Every structure is written in structure tokens, then in C-alpha cells.
Coordinates of C-alpha atoms in Angstrom, one line a residue:
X8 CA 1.4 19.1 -18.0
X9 CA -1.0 21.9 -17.8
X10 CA -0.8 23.9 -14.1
X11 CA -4.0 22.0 -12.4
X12 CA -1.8 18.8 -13.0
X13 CA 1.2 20.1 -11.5
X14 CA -0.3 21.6 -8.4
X15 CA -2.0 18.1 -8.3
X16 CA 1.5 17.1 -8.4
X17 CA 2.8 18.8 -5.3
X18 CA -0.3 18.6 -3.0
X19 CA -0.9 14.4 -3.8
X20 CA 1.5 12.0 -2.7
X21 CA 3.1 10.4 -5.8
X22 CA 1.4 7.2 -6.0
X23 CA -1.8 9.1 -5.5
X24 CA -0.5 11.6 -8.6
X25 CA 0.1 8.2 -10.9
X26 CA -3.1 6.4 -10.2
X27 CA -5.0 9.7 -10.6
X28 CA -3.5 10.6 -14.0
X29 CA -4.0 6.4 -15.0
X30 CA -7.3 6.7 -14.2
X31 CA -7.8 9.8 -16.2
X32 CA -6.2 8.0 -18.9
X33 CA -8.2 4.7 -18.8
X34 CA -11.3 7.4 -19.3
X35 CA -9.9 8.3 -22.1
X36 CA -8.7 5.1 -23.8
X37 CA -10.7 2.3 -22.4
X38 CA -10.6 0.3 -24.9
X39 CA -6.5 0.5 -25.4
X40 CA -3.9 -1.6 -23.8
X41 CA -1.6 -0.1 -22.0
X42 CA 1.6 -0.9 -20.9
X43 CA 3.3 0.9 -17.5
X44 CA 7.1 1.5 -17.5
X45 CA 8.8 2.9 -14.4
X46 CA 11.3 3.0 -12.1
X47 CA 12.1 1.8 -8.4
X48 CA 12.7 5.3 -7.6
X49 CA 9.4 6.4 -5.9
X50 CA 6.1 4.5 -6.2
X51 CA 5.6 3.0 -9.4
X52 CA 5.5 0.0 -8.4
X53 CA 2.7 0.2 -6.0
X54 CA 0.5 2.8 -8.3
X55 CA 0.8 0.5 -11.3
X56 CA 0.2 -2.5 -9.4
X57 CA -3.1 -0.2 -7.8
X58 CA -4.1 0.3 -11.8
X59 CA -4.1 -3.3 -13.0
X60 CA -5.9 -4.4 -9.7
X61 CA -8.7 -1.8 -10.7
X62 CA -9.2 -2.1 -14.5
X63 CA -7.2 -5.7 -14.8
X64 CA -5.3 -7.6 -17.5
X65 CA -8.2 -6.1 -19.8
X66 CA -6.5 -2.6 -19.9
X67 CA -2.9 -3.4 -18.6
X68 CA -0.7 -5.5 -20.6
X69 CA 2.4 -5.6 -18.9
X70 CA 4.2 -3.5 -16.0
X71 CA 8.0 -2.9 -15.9
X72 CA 9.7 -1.3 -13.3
X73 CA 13.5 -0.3 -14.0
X74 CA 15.6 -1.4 -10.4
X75 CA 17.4 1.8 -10.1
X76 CA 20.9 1.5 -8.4
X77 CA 23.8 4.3 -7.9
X78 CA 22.0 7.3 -6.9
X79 CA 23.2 9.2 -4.1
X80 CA 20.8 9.1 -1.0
X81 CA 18.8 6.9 -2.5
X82 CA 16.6 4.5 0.1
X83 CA 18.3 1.6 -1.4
X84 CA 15.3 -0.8 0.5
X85 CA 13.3 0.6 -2.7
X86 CA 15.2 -2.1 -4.4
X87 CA 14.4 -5.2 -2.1
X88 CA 12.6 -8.3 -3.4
X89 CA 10.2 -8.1 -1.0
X90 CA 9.4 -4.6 -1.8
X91 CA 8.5 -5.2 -5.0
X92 CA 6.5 -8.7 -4.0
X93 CA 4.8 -6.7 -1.5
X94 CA 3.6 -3.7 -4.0
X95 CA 2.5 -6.7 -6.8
X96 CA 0.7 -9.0 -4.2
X97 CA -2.5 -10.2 -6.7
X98 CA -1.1 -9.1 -9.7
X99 CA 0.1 -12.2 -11.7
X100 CA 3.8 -12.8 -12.1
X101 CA 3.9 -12.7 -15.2
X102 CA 2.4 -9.0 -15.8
X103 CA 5.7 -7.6 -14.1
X104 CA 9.0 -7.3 -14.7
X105 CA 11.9 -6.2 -12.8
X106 CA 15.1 -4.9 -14.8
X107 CA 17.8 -3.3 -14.4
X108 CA 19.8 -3.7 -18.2
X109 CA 17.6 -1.8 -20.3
X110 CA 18.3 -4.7 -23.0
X111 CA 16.0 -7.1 -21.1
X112 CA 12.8 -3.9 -21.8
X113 CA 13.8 -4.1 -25.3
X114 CA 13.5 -8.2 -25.7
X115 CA 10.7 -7.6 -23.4
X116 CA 8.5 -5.2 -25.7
X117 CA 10.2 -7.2 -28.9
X118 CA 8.1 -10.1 -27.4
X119 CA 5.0 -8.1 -27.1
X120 CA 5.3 -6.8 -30.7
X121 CA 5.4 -10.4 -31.5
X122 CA 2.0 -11.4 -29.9

């Protein structure tokens, strides 16, 4: 990350961060699919849902978000059902996934490899 991206970093909240840096990306690579992995952590879920509701299914293939559990501190309501029904409202279910085994990404991207 060069040092504009980082200050970006620390003065953005972090769904703000993410969405700026997709966007950046899909300027780049408009013509790729891409596929968002992240975690429950911060706001992944609600700046990758924010990506596929601006660009689509056309540009984002599939979203999965790691359910994070054990940490220390950790706002476990970032885990909830409805949090994560809430950040995908209008994204179809069957763009994202919810795991916490990382097995179930690897079957997951096996099955996209198929395709």
C-alpha cells in the first residue's frame, strides 16, 4: 500500500476504505470478475455488499465473508444473522456466503473453478 492509501486508511471509515479501493479496482479491471473474501470482523460485509449493488453480478461473482468467533473483545453482534441479512438486503442469496470452516471456501471456489 503506497502512503496516500494508508492515510486514506486512517482518515476513512473502513467500509468507506474498501469500497474506495474496489472502486479503484473495478477502474482498472472492468472487464474481470472478481470475487470478495472477508471476514465478519469489521465491515466487509456491508462494503462488498455496497460493490455488487453498484457494478452488479457483471463484475462480482461471488462474496464470502469468514464468521469470525474467539477473539477477545470482539462485538460478537458482528456475527448475528440478521447482521449479515441486513448488510446483503438486494444482493441475491446466492452471491454470498457465510463460513466459518475454511473447508466450505475451498468446495466453494472448487465449484467456481468448475463453472
Amino acid at each position: 500500500m503506497d502512503l496516500s492509501g494508508f492515510l486514506a486508511g486512517l482518515t476513512q471509515g473502513t467500509q468507506a476504505y474498501k469500497r474506495n479501493r474496489m472502486q479503484r479496482l473495478h477502474r482498472m479491471l472492468p472487464k474481470r470478475k472478481v470475487v470478495c473474501v472477508g471476514d465478519s470482523t469489521q465491515s466487509d460485509p456491508e462494503a462488498y455488499a455496497d460493490i455488487y449493488r453498484l457494478f452488479g453480478g457483471g463484475w462480482v461473482r461471488r462474496i464470502f465473508i469468514r464468521k469470525v468467533t474467539g477473539i477477545a473483545g470482539m462485538d460478537e453482534s458482528k456475527n448475528e444473522p440478521e447482521r449479515f441479512e441486513k448488510a446483503f438486503e438486494g444482493v441475491p442469496r446466492g452471491v454470498w456466503t457465510v463460513f466459518e470452516d475454511p473447508a466450505e471456501l475451498y468446495e466453494a471456489v472448487d465449484g467456481l473453478v468448475k463453472d
